[in-house]
Coordinates of C-alpha atoms and ligand atoms in Angstrom, one line a residue:
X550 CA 105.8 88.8 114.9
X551 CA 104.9 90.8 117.8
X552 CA 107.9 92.5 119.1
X553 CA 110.2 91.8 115.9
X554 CA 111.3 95.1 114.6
X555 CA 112.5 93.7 111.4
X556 CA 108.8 93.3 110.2
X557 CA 105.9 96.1 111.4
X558 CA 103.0 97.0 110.7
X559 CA 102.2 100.5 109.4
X560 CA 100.1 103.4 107.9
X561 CA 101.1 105.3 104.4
X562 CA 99.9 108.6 103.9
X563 CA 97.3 107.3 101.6
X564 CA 96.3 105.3 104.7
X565 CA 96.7 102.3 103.6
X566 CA 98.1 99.4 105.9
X567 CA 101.4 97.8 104.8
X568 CA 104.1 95.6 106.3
X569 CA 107.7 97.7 106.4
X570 CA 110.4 95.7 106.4
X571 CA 114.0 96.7 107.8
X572 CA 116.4 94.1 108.0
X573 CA 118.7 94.4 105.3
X574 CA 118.5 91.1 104.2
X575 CA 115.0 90.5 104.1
X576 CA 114.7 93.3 102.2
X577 CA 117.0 92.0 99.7
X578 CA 115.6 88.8 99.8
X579 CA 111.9 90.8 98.9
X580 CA 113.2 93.0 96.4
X581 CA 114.5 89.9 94.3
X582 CA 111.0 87.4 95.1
X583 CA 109.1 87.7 92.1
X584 CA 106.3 86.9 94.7
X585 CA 106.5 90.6 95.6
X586 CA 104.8 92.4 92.8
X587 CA 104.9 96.0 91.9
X588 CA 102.2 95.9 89.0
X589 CA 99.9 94.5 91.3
X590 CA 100.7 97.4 94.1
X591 CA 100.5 100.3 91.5
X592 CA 97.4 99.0 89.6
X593 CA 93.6 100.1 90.6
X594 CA 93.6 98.0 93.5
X595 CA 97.1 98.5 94.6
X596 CA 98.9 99.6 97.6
X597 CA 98.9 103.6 97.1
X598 CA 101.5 105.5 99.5
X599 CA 100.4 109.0 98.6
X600 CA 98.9 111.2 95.9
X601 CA 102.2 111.0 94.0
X602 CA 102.4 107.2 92.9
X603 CA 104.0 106.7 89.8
X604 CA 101.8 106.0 86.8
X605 CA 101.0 102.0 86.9
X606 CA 102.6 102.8 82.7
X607 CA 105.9 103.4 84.3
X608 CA 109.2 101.5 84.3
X609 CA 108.7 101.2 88.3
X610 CA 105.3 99.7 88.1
X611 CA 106.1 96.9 86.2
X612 CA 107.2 93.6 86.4
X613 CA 108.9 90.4 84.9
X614 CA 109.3 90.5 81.2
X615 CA 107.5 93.5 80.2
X616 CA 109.7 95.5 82.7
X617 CA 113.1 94.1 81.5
X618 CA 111.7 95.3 78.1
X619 CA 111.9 98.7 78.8
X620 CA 115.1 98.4 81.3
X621 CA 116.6 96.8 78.2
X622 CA 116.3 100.2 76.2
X623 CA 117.5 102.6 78.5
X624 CA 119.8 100.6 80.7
X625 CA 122.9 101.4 77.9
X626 CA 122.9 105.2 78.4
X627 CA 123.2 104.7 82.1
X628 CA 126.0 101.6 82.7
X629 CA 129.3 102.8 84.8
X630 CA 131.5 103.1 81.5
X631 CA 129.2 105.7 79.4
X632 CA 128.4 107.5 82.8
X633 CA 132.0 108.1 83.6
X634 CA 132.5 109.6 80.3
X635 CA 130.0 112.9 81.4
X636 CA 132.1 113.3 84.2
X637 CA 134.3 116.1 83.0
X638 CA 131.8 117.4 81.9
X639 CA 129.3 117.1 85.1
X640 CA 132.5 118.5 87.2
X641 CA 132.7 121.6 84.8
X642 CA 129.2 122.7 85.5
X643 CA 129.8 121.9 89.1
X644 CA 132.5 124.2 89.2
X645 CA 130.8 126.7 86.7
X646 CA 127.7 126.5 89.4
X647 CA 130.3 127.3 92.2
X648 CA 132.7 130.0 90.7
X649 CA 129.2 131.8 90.5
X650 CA 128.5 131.6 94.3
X651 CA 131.7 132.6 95.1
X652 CA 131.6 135.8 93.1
X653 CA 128.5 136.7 94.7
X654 CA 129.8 135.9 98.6
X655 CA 131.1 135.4 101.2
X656 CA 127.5 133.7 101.5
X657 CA 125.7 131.7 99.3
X658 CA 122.9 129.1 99.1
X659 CA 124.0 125.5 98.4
X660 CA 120.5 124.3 97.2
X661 CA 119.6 126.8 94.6
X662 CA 123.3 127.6 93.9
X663 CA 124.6 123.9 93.2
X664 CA 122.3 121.2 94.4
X665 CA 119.3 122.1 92.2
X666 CA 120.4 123.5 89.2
X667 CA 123.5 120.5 88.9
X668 CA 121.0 117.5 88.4
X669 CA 118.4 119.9 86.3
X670 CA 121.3 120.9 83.7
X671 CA 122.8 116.9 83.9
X672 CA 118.8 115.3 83.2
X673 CA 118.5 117.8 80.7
X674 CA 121.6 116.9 78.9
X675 CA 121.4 113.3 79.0
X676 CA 117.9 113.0 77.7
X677 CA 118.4 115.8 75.1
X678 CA 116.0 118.1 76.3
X679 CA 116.4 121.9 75.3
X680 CA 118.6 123.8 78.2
X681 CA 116.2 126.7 78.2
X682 CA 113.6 124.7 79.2
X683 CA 114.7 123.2 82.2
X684 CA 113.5 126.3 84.3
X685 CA 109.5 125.2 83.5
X686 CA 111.1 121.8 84.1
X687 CA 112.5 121.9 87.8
X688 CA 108.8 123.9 88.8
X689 CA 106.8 120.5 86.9
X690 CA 108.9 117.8 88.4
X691 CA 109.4 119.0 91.8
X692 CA 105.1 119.0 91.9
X693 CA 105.5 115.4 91.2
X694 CA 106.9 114.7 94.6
X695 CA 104.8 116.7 96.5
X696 CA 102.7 114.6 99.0
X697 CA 100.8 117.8 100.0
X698 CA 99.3 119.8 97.0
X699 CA 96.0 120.1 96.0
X700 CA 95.4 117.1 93.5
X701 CA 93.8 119.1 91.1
X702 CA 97.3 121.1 90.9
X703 CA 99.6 118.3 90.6
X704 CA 97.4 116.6 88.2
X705 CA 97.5 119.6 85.7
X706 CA 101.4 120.3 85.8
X707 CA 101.4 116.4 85.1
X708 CA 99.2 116.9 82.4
X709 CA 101.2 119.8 81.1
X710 CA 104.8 117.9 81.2
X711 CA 103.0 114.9 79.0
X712 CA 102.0 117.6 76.7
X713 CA 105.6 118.8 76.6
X714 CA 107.1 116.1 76.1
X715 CA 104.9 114.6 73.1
X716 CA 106.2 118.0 71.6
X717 CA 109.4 118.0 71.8
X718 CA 109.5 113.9 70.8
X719 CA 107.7 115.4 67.8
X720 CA 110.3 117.9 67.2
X721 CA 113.1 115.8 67.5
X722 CA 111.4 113.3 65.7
X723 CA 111.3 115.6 62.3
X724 CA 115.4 116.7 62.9
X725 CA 117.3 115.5 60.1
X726 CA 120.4 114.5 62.0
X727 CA 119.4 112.0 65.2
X728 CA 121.3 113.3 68.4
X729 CA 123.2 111.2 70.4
X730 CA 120.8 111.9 73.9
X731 CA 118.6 109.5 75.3
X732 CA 115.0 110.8 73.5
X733 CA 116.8 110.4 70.2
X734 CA 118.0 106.7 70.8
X735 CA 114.2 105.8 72.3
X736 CA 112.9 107.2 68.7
X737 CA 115.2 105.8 67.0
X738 CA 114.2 102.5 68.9
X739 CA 110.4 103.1 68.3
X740 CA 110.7 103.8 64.7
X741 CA 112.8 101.2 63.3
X742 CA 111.4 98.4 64.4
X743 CA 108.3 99.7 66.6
X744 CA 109.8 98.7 70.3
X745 CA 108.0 101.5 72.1
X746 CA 104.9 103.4 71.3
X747 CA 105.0 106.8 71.3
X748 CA 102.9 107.0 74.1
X749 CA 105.1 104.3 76.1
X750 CA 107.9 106.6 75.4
X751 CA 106.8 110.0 76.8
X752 CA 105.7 107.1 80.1
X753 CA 109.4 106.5 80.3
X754 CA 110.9 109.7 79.8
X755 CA 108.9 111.3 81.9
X756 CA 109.3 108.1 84.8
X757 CA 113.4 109.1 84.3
X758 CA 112.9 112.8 85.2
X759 CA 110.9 112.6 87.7
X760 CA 113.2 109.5 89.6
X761 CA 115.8 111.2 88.5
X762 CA 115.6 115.4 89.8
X763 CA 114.5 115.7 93.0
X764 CA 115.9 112.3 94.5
X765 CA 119.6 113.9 93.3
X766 CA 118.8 117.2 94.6
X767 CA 118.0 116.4 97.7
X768 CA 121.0 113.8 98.1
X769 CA 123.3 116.6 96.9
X770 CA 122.6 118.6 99.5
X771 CA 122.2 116.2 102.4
X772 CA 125.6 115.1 101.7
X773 CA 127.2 118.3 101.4
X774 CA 125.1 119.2 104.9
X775 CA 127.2 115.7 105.9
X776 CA 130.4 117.6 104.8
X777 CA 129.8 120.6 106.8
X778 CA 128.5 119.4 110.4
X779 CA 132.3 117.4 110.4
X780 CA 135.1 120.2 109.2
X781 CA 137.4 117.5 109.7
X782 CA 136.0 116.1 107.2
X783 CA 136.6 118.4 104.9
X784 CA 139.9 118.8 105.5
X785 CA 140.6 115.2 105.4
X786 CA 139.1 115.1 101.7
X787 CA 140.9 118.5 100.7
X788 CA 144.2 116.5 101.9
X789 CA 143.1 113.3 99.8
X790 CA 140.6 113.7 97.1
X791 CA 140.6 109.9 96.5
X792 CA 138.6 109.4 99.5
X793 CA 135.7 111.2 97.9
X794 CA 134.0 108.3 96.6
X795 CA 133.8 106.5 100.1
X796 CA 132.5 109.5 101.7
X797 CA 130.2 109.8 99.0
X798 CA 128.9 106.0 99.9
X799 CA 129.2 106.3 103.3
X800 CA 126.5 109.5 103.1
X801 CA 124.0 107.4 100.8
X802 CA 124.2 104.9 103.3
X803 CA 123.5 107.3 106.2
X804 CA 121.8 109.8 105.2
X805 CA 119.5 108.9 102.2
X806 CA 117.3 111.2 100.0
X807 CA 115.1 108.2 99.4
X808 CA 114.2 106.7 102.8
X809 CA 111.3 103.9 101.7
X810 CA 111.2 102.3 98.4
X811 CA 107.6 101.9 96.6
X812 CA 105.4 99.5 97.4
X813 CA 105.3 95.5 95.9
X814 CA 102.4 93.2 96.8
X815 CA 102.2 89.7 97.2
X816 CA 100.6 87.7 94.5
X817 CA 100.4 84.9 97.3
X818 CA 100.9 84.2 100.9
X819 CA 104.7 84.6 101.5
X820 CA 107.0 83.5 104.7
X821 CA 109.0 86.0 105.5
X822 CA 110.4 86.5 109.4
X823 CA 108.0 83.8 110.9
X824 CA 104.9 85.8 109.6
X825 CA 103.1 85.5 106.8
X826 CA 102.4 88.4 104.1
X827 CA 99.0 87.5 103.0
X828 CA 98.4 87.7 99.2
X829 CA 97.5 91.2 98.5
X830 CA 99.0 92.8 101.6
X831 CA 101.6 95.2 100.8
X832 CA 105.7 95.7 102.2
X833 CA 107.7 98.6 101.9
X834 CA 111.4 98.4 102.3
X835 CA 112.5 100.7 105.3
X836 CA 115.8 101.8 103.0
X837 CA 117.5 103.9 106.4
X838 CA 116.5 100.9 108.6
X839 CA 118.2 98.3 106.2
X840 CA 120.8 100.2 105.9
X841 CA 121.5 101.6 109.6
X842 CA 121.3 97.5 110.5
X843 CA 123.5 95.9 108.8
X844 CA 126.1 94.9 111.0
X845 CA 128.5 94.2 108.3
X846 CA 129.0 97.7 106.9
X847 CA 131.2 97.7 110.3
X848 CA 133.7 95.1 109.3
X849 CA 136.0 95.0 106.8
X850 CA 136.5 97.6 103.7
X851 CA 136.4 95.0 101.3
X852 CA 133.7 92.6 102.4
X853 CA 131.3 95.1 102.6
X854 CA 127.5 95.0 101.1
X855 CA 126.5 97.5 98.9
X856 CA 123.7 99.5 100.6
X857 CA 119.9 99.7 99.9
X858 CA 119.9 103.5 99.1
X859 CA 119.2 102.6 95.5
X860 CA 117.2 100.1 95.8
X861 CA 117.9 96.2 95.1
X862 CA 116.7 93.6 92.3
X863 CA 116.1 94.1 88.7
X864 CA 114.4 97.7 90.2
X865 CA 117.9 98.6 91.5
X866 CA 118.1 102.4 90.2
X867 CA 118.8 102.6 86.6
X868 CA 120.6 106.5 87.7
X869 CA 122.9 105.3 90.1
X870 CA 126.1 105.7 88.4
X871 CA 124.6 109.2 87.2
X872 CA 123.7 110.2 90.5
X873 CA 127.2 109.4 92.2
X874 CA 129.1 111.4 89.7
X875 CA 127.3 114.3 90.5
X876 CA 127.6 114.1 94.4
X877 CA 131.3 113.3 93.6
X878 CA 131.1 116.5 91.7
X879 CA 129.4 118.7 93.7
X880 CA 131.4 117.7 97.0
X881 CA 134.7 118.1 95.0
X882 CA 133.4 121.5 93.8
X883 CA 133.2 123.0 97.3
X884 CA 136.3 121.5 98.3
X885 CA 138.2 123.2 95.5
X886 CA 136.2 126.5 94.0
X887 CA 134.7 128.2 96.8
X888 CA 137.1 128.9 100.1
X889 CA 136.9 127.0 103.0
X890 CA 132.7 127.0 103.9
X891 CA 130.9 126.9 107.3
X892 CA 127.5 126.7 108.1
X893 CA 125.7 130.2 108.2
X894 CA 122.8 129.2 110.1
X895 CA 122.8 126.6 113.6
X896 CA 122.0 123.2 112.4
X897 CA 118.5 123.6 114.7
X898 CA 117.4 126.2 112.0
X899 CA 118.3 124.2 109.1
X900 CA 114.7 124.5 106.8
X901 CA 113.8 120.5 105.9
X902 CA 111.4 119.8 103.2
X903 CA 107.9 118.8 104.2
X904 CA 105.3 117.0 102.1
X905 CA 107.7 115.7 99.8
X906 CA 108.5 111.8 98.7
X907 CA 112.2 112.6 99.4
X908 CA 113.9 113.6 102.1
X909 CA 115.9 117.2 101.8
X910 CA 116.8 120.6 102.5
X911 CA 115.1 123.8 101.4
X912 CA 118.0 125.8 101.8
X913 CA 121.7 125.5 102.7
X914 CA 123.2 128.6 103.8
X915 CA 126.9 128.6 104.2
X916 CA 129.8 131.6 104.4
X917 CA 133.7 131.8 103.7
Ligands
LIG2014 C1 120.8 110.0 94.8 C2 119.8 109.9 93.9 C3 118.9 108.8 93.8 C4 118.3 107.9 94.7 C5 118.6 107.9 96.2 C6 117.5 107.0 93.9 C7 116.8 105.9 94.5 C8 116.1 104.9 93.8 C9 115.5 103.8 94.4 C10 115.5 103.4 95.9 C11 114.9 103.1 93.4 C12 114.1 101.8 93.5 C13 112.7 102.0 94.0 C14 112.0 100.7 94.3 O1 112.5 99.6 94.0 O2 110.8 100.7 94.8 C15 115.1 103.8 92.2 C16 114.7 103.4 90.9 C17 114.8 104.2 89.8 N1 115.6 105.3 89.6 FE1 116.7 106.2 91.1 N2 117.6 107.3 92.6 C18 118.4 108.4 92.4 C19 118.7 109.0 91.2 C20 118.3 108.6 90.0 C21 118.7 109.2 88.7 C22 119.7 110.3 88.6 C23 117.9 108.6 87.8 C24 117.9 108.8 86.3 C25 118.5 109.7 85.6 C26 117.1 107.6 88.4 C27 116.2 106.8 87.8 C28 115.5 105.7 88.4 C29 114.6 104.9 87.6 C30 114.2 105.0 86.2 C31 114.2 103.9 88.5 C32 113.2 102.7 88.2 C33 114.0 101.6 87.7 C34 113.2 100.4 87.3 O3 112.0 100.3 87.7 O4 113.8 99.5 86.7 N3 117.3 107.6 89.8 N4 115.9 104.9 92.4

């Protein structure tokens, strides 16, 4: 091992030693071992990375049959074909988001004017939760990333979110007429033949939002800061619309919101790279790493791999499709609704996030 790069020892900010793998196809090869365990990593003696760990009830900490139980449920409200049909709808607010920016220029904020509220508005729409709520919503999940906060803090907005959403399952639960969002269809799951306790149910709502918001927010605007630090770029796209959607890849390979995946742990001593992963050491997947090595993303268009940025295995992101059409959404928006946008502020002064899970801007200032 010493000296390979593909395979390294380091610290999380809990402090706990794990392996970080990032060689793209040794991290494909441990996101698909069933060796590599992530109810083992998130359970009481598991491999914590911060104060923010997902609940060892969630989707994400699960694994083999009791996982694909719960993928099962959900996994037909987010395939390609019923995503694309909210894109007209995802575009509208997009450009609803944007025609209000531009009547407030010639400078506006492309975090709180489009990347934030976009993904908020979409989460709440697709999961049926009230509009007027998602205010109380974007202050409760963005807590849920934060690697910084007093525990006490994030605990309590936790608390309070679980507590929310028990109502509001409640509430729907009494409505005469069953709506076609995705907390309707889970009740509708749980009461007729008793798939999914109630309390499983608020686990996995609650696991969707919070994997969901900040992860798109954050990718939103670190592709549109992508758009602006090339203007030729923009124009390029402006000229030919259809190249969105490799743009859109290309960015999620280079410039990820979600730069490490959770931790797995081995249920026994693994091979992998010459080494061996003792049983109950932990590996993270280095997603930049994977991504920025792999050689073949150079060659050909049509042999390419897909990247890592959403994961790999039967944990691959279950919002994928969701969040692309709102990148392709929000990119298209600036392209077409506000005038041709530069940077307000040098790249040096750019504000990043800190103490978050993800990777992201605070603010993106821009002019026309
Ligand atoms: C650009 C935005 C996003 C990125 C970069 C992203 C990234 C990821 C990654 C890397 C994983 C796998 C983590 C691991 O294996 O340790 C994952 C899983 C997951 N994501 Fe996303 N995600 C995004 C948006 C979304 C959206 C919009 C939703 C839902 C609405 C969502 C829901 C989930 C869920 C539920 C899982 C767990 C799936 C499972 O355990 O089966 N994500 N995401």
């Amino acid at each position: 091992m010493p000296g390979d790069l593909k395979v390294k020892r380091a610290k999380a900010p809990s402090g706990v030693d794990m392996w970080v793998v990032s060689d793209y196809h040794l991290a494909r090869r441990i996101l698909s071992d069933k060796r590599f365990s992530r109810s083992l990593a998130a359970g009481p003696e598991g491999a914590k990375m911060g104060i923010t760990d997902p609940s060892p009830e969630s989707i994400i900490s699960m694994d083999g049959q009791e996982h694909a139980k719960l993928r099962r449920l959900v996994a037909g409200t987010f395939t390609q074909s019923r995503i694309a049909e909210l894109q007209p709808f995802v575009e509208t607010l997009a450009a609803e988001l944007l025609d209000e920016m531009a009547s407030r220029g010639p400078q506006g904020d492309l975090v709180s004017g489009l990347a934030a509220p976009l993904p908020m508005h979409v989460i709440c729409h697709v999961m049926g939760i009230p509009l007027e709520d998602r205010e109380y919503f974007a202050g409760h999940v963005a807590v849920l990333f934060d690697l910084t906060g007093a525990p006490g803090d994030g605990e309590g907005r936790t608390l309070s979110l679980i507590r929310y959403m028990t109502s509001l399952i409640a509430r729907k639960r009494q409505e005469k007429k069953r709506g076609t969002d995705l907390i309707s269809a889970l009740i509708e799951a749980c009461d007729s033949d008793g798939k999914l306790t109630n309390r499983a149910m608020v686990t996995l709502c609650l696991a969707i939002l919070t994997a969901g918001y900040e992860t798109t927010v954050d990718q939103i605007s670190l592709t549109l800061l992508d758009l602006l630090r090339r203007p030729e770029n923009a124009d390029a796209l402006r000229n030919k619309p259809s190249l969105i959607p490799q743009f859109t890849e290309d960015a999620l390979r280079t410039n990820p919101s979600v730069t490490t995946t959770f931790a797995r742990m081995a249920t026994e001593p693994v091979e992998v790279a010459g080494l061996t992963i003792g049983a109950g050491e932990a590996v993270i997947v280095d997603i930049l790493g994977a991504n920025y090595g792999l050689a073949e993303f150079e060659s050909h268009e049509s042999s390419r791999p897909m990247h890592l940025t959403f994961g790999y295995g039967v944990h691959r992101c279950l919002g994928a499709h969701l969040a692309k059409i709102q990148l392709i959404a929000a990119i298209r928006g600036v392209l077409t609704r506000l005038p041709p946008v530069s940077l307000a502020e040098d790249i040096h002064a750019l504000e990043w996030k800190t103490g978050h899970a993800t990777r992201g801007l605070n603010r993106l200032l821009v002019s026309w």
